[in-house]
MMTF fields as JSON, N, C-alpha, C and O atoms, coordinates in Angstrom:
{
  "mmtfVersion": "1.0.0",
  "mmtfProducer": "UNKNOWN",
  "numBonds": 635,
  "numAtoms": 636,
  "numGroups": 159,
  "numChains": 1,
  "numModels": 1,
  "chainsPerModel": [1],
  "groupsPerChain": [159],
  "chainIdList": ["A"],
  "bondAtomList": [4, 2, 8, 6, 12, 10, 16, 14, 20, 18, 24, 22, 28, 26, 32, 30, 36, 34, 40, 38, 44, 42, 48, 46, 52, 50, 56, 54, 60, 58, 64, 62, 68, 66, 72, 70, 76, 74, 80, 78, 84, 82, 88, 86, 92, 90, 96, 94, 100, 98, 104, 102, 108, 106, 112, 110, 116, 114, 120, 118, 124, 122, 128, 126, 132, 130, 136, 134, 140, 138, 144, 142, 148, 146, 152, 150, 156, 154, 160, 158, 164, 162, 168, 166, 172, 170, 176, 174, 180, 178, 184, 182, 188, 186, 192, 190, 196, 194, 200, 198, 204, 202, 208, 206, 212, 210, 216, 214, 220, 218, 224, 222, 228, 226, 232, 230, 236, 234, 240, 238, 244, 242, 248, 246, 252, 250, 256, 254, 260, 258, 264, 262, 268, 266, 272, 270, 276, 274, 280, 278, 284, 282, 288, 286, 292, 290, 296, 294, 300, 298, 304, 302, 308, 306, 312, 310, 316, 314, 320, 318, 324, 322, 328, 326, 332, 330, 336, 334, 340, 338, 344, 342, 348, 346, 352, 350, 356, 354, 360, 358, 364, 362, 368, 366, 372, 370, 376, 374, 380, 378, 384, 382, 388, 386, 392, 390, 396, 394, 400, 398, 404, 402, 408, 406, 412, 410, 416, 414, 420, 418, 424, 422, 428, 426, 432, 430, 436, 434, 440, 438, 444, 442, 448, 446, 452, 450, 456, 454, 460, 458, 464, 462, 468, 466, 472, 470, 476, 474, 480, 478, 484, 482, 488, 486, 492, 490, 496, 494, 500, 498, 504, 502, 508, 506, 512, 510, 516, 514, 520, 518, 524, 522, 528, 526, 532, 530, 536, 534, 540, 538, 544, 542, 548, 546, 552, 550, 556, 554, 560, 558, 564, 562, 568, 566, 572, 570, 576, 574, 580, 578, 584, 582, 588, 586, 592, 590, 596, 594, 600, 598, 604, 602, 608, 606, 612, 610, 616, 614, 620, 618, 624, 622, 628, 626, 632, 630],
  "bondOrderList": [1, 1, 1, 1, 1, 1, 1, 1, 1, 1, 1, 1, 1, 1, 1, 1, 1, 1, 1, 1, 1, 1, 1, 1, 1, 1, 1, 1, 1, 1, 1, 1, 1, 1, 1, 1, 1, 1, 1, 1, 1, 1, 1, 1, 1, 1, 1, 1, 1, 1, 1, 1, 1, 1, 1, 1, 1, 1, 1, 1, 1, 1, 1, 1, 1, 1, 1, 1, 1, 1, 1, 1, 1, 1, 1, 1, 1, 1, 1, 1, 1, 1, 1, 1, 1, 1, 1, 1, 1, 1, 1, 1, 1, 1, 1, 1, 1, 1, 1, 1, 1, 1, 1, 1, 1, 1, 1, 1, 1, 1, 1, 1, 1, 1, 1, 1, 1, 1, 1, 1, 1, 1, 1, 1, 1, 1, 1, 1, 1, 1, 1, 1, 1, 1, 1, 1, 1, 1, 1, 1, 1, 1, 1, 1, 1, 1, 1, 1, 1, 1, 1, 1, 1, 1, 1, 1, 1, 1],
  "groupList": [{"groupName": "UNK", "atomNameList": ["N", "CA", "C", "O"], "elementList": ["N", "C", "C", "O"], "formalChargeList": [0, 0, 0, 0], "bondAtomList": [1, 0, 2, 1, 3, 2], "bondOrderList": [1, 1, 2], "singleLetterCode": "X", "chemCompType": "L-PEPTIDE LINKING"}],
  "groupTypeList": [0, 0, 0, 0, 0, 0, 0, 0, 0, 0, 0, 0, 0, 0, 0, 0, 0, 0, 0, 0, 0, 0, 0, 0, 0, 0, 0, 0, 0, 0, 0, 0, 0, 0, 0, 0, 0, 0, 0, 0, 0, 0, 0, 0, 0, 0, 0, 0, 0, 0, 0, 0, 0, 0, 0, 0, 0, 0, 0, 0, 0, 0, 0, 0, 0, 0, 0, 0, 0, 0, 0, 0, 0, 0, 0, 0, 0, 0, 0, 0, 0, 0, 0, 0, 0, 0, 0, 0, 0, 0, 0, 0, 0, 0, 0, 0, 0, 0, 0, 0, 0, 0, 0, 0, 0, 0, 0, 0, 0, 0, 0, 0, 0, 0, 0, 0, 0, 0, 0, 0, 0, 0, 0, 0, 0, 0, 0, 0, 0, 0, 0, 0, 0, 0, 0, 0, 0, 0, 0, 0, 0, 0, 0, 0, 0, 0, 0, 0, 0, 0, 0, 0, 0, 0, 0, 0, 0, 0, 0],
  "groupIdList": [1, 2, 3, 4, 5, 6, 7, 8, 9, 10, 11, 12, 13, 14, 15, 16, 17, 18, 19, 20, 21, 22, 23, 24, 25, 26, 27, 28, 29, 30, 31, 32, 33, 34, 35, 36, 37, 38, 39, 40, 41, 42, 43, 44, 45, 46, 47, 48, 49, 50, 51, 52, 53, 54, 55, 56, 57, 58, 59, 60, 61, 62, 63, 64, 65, 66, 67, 68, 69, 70, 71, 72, 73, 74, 75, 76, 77, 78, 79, 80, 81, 82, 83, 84, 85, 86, 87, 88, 89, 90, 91, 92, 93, 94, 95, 96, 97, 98, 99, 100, 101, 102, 103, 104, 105, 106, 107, 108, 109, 110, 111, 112, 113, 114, 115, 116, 117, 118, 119, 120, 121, 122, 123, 124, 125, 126, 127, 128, 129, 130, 131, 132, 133, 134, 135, 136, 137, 138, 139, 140, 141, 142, 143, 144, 145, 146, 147, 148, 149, 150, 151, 152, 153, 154, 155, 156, 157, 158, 159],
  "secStructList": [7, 2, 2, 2, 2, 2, 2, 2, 2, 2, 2, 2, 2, 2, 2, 2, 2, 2, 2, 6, 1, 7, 7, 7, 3, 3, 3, 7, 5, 7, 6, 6, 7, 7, 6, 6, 1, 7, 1, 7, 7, 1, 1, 7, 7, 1, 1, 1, 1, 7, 7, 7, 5, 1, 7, 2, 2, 2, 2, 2, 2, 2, 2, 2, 2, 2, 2, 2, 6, 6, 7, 7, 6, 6, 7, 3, 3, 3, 7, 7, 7, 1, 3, 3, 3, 3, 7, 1, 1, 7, 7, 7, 7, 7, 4, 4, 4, 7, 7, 7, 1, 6, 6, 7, 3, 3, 3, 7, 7, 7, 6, 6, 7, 7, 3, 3, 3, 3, 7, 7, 7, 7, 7, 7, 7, 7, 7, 7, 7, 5, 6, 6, 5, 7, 7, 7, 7, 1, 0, 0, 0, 0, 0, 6, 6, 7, 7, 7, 7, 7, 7, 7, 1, 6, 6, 1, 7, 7, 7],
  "xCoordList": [65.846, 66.834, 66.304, 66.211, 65.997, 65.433, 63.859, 63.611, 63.014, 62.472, 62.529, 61.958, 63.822, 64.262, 65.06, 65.181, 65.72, 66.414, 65.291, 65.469, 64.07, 63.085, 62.337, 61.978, 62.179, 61.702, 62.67, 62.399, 63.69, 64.617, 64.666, 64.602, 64.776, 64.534, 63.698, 63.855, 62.531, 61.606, 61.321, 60.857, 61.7, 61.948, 62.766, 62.168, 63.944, 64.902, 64.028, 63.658, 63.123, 62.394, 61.902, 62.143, 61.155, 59.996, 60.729, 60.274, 62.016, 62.695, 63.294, 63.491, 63.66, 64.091, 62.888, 63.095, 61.83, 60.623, 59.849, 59.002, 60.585, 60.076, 60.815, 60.369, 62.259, 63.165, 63.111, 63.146, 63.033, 62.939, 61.705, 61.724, 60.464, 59.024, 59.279, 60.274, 58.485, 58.822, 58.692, 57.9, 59.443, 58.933, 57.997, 57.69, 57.308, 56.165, 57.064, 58.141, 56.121, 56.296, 56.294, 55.214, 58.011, 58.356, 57.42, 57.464, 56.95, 56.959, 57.18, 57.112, 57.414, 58.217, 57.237, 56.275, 57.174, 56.305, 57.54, 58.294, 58.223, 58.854, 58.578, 58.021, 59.023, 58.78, 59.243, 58.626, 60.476, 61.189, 60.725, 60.948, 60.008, 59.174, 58.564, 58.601, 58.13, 57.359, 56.185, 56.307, 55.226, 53.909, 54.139, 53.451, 54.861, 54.908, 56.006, 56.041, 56.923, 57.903, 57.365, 56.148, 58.091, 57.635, 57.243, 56.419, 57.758, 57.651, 58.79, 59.095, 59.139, 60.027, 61.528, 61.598, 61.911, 63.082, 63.361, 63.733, 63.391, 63.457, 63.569, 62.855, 64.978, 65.697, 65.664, 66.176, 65.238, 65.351, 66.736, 67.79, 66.736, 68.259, 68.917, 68.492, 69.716, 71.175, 70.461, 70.125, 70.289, 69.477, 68.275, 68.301, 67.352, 66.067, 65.044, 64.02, 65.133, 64.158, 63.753, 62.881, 63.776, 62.96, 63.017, 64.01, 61.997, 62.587, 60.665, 59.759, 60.818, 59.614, 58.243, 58.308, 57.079, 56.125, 56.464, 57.284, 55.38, 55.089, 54.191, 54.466, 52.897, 51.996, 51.49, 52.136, 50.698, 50.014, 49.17, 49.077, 48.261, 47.248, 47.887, 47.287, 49.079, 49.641, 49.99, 49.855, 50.539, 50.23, 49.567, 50.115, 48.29, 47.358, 46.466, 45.962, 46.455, 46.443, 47.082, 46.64, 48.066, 49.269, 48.648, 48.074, 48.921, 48.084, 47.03, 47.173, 46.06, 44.915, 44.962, 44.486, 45.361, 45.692, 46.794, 46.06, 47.444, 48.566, 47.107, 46.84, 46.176, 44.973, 44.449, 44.378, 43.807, 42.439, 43.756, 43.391, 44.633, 44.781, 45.623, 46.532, 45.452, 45.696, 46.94, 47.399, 47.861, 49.507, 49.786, 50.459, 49.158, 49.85, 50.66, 51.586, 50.773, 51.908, 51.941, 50.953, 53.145, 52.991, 52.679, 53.11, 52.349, 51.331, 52.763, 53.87, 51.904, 52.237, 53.062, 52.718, 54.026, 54.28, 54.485, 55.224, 53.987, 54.073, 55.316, 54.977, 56.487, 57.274, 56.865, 56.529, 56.899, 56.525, 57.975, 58.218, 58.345, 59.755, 59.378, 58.245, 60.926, 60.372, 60.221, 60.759, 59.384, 59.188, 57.655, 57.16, 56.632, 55.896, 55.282, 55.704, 53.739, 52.34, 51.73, 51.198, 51.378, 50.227, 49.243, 49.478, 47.599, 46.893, 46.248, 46.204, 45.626, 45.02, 43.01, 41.88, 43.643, 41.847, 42.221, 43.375, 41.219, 41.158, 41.811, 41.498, 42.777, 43.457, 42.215, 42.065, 41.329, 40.272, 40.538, 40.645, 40.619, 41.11, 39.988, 39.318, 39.306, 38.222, 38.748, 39.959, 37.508, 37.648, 38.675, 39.505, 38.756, 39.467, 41.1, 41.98, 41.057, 42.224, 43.083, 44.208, 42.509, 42.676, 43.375, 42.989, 44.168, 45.316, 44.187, 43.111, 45.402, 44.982, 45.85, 46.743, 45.883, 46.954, 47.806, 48.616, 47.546, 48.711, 49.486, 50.558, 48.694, 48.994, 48.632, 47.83, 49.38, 49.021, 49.347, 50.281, 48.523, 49.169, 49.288, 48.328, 50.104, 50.912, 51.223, 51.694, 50.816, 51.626, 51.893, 51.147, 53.421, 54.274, 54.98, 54.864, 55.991, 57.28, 58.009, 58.294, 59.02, 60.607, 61.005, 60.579, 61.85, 62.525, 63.542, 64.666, 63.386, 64.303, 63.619, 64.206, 62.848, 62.032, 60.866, 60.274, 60.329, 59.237, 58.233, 58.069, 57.8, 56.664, 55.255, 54.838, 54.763, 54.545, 52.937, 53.283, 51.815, 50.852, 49.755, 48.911, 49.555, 48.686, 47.365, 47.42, 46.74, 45.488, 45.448, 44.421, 46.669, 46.284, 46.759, 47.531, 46.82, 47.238, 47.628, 46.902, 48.836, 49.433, 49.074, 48.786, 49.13, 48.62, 49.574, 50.182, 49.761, 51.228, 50.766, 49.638, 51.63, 51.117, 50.783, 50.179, 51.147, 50.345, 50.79, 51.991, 49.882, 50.265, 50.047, 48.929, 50.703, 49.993, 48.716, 48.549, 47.639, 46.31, 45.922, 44.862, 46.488, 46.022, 46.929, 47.261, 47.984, 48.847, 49.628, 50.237, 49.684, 50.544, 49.263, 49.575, 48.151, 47.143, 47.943, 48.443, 48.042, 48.613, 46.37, 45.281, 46.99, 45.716, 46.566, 47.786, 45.708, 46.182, 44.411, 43.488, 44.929, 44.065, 44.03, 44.751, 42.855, 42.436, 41.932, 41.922, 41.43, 40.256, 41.503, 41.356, 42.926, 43.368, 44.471, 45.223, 44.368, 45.294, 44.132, 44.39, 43.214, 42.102, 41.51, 41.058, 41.814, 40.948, 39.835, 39.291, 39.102, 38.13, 36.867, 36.483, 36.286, 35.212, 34.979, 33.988, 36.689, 38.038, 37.59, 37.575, 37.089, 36.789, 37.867, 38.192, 38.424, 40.035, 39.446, 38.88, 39.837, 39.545, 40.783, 40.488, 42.172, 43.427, 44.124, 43.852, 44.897, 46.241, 47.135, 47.054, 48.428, 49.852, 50.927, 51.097, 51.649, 51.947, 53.527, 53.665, 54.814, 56.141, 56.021, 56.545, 55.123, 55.244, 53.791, 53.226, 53.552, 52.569, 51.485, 51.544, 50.509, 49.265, 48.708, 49.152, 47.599, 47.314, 46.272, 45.455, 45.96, 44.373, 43.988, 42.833],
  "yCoordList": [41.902, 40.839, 39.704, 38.522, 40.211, 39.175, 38.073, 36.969, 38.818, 38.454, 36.936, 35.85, 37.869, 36.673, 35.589, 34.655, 35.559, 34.913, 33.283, 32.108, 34.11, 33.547, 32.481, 31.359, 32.837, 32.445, 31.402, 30.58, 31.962, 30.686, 29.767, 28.657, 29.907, 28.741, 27.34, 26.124, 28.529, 27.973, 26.931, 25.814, 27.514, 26.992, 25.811, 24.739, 25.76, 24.4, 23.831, 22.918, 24.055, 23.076, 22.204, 21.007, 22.622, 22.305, 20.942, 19.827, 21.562, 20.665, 19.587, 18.673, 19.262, 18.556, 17.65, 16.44, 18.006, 17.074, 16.311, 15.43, 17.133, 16.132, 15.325, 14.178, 15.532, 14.512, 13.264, 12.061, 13.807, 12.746, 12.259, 11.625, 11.954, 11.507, 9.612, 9.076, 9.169, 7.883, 7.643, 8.325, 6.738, 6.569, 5.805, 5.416, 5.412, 4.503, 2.552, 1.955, 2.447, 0.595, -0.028, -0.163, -0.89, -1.257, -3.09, -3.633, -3.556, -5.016, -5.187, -4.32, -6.48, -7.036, -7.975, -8.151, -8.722, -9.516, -9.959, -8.991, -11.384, -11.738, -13.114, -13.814, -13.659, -15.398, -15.973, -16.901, -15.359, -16.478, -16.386, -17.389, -15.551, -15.432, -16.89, -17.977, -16.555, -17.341, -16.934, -16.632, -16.932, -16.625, -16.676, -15.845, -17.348, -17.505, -16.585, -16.441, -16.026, -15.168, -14.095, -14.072, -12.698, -11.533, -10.221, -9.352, -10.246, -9.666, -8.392, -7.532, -8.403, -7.109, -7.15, -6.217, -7.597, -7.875, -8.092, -9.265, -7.716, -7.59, -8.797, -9.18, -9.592, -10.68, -11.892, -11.583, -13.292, -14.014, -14.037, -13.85, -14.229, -14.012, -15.285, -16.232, -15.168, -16.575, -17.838, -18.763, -17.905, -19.089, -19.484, -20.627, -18.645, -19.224, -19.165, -19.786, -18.362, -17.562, -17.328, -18.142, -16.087, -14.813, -14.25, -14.518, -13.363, -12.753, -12.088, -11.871, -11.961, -11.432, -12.045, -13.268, -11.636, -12.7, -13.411, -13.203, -14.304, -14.841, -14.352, -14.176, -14.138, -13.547, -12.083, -11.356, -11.787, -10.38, -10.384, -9.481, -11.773, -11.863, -11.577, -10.886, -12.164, -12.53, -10.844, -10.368, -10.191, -8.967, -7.885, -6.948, -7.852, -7.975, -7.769, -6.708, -9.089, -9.16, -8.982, -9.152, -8.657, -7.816, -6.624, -6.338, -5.934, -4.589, -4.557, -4.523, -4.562, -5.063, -5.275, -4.402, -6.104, -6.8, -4.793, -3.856, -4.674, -3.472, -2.444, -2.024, -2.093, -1.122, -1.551, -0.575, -2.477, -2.685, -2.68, -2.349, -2.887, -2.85, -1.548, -1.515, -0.365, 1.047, 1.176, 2.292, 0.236, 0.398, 0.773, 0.139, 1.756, 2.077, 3.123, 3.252, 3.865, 4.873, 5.73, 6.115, 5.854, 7.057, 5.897, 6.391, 5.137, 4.336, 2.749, 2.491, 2.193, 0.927, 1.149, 2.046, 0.264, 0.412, -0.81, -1.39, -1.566, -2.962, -2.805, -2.381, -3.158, -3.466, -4.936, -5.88, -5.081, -6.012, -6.51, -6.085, -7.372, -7.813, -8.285, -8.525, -8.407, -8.727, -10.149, -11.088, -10.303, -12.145, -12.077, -11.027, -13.425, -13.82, -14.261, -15.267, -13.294, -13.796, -14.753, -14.113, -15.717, -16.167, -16.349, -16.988, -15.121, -14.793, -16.052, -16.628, -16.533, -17.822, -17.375, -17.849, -16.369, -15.447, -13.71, -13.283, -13.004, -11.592, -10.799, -10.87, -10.142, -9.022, -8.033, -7.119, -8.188, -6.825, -6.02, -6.423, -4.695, -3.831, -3.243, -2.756, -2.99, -2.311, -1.482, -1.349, -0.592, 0.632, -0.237, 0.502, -1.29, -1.489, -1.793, -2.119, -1.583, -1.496, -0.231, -0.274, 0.949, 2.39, 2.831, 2.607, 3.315, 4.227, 6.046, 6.26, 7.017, 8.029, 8.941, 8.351, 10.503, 11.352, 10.587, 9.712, 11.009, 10.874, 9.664, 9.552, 8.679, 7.31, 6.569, 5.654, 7.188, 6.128, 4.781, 4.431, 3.892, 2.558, 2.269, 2.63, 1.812, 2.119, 0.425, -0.399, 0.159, -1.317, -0.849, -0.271, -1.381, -0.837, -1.9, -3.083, -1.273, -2.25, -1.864, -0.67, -3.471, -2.839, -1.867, -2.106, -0.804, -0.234, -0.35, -0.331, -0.477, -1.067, -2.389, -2.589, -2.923, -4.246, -4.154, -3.076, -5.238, -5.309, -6.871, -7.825, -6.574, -7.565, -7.972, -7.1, -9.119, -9.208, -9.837, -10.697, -9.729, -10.075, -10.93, -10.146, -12.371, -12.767, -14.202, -15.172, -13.862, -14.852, -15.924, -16.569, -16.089, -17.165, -18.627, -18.476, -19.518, -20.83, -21.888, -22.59, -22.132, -23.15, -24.432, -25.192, -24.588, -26.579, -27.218, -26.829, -28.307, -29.114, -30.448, -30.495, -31.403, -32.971, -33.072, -34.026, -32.276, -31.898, -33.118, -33.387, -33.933, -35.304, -35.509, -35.365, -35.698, -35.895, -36.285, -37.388, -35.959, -36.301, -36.141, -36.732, -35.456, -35.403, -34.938, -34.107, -35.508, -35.014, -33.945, -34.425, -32.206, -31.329, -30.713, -29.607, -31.087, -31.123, -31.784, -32.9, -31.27, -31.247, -31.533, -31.283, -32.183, -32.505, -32.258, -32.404, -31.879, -32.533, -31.979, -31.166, -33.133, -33.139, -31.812, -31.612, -31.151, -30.147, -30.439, -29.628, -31.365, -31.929, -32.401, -31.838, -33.736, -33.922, -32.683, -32.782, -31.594, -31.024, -29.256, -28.072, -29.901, -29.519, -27.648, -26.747, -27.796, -26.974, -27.302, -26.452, -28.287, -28.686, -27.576, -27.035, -27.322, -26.051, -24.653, -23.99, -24.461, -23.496, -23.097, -24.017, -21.642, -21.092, -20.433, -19.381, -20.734, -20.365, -19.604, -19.92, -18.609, -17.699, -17.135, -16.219, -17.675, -17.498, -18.748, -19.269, -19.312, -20.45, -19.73, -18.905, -19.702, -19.438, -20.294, -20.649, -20.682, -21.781, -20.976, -20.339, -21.525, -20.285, -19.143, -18.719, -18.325, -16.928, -16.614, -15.524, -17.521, -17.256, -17.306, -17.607, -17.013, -17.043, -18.203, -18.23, -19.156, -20.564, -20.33, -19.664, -20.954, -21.004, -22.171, -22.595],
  "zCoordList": [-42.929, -42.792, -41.919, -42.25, -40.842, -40.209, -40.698, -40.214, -41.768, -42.051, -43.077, -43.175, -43.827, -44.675, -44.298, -45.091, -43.032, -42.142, -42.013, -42.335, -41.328, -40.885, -42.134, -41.779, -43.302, -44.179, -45.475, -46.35, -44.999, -45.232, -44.614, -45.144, -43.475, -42.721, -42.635, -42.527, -42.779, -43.377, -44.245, -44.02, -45.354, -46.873, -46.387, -46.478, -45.913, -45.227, -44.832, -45.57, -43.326, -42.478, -43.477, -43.322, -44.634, -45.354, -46.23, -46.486, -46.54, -47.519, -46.751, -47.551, -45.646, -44.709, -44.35, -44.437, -44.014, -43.84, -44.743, -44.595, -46.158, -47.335, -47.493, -47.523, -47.666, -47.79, -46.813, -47.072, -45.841, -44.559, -44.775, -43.72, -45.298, -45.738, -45.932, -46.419, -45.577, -45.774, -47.474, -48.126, -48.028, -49.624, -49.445, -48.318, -50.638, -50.466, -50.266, -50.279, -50.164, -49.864, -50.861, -51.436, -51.669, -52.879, -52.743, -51.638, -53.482, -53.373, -55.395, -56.266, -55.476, -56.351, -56.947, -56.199, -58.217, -58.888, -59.548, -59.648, -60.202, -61.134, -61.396, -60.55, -62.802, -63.223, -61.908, -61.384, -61.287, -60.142, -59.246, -58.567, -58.66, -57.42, -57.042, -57.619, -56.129, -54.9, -54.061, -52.874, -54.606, -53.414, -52.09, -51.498, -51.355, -50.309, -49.21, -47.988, -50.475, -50.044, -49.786, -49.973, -49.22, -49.0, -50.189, -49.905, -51.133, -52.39, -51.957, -52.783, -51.097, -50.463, -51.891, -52.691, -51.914, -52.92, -54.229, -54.268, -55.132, -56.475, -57.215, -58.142, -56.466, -56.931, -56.068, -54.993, -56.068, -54.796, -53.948, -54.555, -52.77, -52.146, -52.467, -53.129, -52.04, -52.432, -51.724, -52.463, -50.791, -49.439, -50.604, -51.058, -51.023, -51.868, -51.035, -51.319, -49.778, -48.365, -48.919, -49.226, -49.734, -49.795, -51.023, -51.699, -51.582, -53.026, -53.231, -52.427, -54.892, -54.848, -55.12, -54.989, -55.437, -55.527, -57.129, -58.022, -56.907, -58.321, -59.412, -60.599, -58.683, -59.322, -59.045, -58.291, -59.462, -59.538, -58.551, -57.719, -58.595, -57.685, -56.125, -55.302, -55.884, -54.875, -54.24, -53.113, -55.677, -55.15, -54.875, -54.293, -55.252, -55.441, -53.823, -53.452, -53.039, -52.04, -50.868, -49.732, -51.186, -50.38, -49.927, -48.876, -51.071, -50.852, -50.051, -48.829, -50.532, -50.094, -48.823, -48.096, -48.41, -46.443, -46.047, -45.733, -46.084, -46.158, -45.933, -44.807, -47.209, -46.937, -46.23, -45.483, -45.616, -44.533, -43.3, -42.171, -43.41, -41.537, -41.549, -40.72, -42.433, -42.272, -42.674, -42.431, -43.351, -43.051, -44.86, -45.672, -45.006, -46.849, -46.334, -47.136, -45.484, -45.137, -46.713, -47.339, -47.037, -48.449, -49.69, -50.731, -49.84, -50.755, -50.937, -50.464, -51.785, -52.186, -53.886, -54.656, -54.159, -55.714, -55.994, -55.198, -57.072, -57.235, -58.641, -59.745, -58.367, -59.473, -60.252, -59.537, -61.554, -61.749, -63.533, -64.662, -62.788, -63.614, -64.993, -65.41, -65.845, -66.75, -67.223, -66.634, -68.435, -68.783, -68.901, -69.309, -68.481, -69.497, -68.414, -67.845, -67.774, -66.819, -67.293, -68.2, -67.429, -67.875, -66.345, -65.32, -66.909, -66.006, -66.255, -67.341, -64.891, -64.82, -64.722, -64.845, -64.471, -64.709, -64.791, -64.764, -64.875, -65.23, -63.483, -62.295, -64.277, -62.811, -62.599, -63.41, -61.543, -61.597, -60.294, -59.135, -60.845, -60.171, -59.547, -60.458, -58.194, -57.706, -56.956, -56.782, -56.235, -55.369, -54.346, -53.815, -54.063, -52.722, -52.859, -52.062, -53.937, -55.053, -55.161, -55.659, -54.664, -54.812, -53.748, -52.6, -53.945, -52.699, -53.177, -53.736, -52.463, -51.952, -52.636, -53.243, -52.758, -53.756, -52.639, -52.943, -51.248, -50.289, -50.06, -49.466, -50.686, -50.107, -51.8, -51.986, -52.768, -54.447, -54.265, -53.543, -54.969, -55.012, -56.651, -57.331, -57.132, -58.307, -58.711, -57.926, -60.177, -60.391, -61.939, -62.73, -62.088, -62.849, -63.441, -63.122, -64.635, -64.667, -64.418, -64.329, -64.055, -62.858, -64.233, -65.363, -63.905, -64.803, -65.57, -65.07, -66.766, -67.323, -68.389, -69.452, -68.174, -68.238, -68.706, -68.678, -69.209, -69.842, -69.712, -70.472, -68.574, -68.444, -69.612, -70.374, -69.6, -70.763, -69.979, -69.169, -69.971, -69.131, -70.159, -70.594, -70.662, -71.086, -70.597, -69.841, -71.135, -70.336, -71.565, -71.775, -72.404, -73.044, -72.948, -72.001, -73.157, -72.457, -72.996, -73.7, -72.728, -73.606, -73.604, -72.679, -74.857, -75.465, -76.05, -77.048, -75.408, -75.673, -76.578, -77.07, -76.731, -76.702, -78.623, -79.111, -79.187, -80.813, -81.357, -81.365, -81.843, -82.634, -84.385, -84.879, -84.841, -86.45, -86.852, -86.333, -87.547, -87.371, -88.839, -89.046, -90.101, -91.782, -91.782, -90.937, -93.203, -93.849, -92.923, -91.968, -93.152, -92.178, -91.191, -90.751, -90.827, -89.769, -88.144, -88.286, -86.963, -85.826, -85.483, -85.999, -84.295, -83.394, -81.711, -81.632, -80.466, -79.41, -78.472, -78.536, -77.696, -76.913, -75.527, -74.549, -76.066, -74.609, -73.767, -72.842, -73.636, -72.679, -71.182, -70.097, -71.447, -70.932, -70.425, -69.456, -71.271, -70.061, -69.553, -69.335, -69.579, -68.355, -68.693, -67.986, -70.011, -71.212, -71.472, -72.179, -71.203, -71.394, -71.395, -70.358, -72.706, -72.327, -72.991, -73.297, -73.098, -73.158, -74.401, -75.219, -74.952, -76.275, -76.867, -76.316, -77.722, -78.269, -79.6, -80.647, -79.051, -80.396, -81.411, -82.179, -81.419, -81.666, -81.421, -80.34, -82.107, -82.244, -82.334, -83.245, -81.418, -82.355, -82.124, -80.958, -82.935, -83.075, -83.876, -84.92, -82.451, -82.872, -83.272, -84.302, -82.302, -82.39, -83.967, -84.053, -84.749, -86.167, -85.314, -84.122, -85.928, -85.954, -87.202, -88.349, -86.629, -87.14, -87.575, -86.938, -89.116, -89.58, -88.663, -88.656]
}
C-alpha cells in the first residue's frame, strides 16, 4: 500500500510539472502585419501598436536573435496567417535555423488558414501593342534582368 501510495504520487508530481512546462514561444506572420511590431499577436490590436509581423524574413530573424542570446525556452512556433507572400528572395533555412527535440522551432499555418507563399512578381501598366497582344514595361517597374519563365494573367496561364 504504501508503495503504491508513493508511486502515485509520483505519477501526479510528474504530471503537474509537465503541465506547468512553459509552452513554446507563439510569434505571428500575416498580410497586415508590420515588421516593426512584435509578432507576439495574431491580429493587429485596435491602437495599430502592435500585431504580427509582415514577413517571414522578419520572422525569420526573430528567432534567430531569441537562439543566439539562449532565450528559445521550450522552442519557437512561427504561425503564419492566411493570404498571399510574395517572397522578395528565397526563405533559406540553415543549421542556425534549427531548434532542439527540447526546444523545436516550428513554422506553420495559423490553424484554420492557408497561407499561400510565392516568389513570383507582379507586372502592371499592360498597354495595347498588336491586335489582342498586351505589352508593359519591366524595366520601369524595376524587373529589369528578371527571367520569367511563366505569365498568368487572371489566375490562366499566358502563351
Amino acid at each position: 500500500m504504501y508503495r503504491t501510495t508513493i508511486g502515485v504520487m509520483l505519477a501526479l508530481g510528474l504530471l503537474v510539472s509537465l503541465a506547468m512546462a512553459a509552452p513554446p514561444t507563439v510569434r505571428y506572420v500575416a498580410p497586415t502585419g508590420n515588421d516593426a511590431w512584435s509578432g507576439a499577436l495574431a491580429a493587429p490590436n485596435p491602437a495599430g501598436s502592435d500585431g504580427p509581423f509582415l514577413t517571414l524574413q522578419r520572422a525569420q530573424d526573430e528567432v534567430r536573435k531569441l537562439k543566439a542570446a539562449g532565450q528559445l525556452g521550450a522552442g519557437v512556433t512561427i504561425q503564419v496567417r492566411a493570404g498571399l507572400y510574395q517572397l522578395p528572395r528565397t526563405l533559406a533555412l540553415g543549421p542556425e535555423d534549427s531548434g532542439t527535440q527540447e526546444a523545436p522551432i516550428v513554422y506553420q499555418a495559423y490553424p484554420g488558414e492557408r497561407p499561400i507563399l510565392t516568389g513570383a512578381r507582379a507586372v502592371n501598366g499592360f498597354k495595347p501593342y498588336q491586335g489582342k497582344i498586351l505589352q508593359a514595361d519591366v524595366a520601369a517597374q524595376g524587373l529589369k534582368g528578371v527571367a520569367f519563365k511563366q505569365l498568368f494573367f487572371s489566375g490562366r496561364r499566358q502563351i
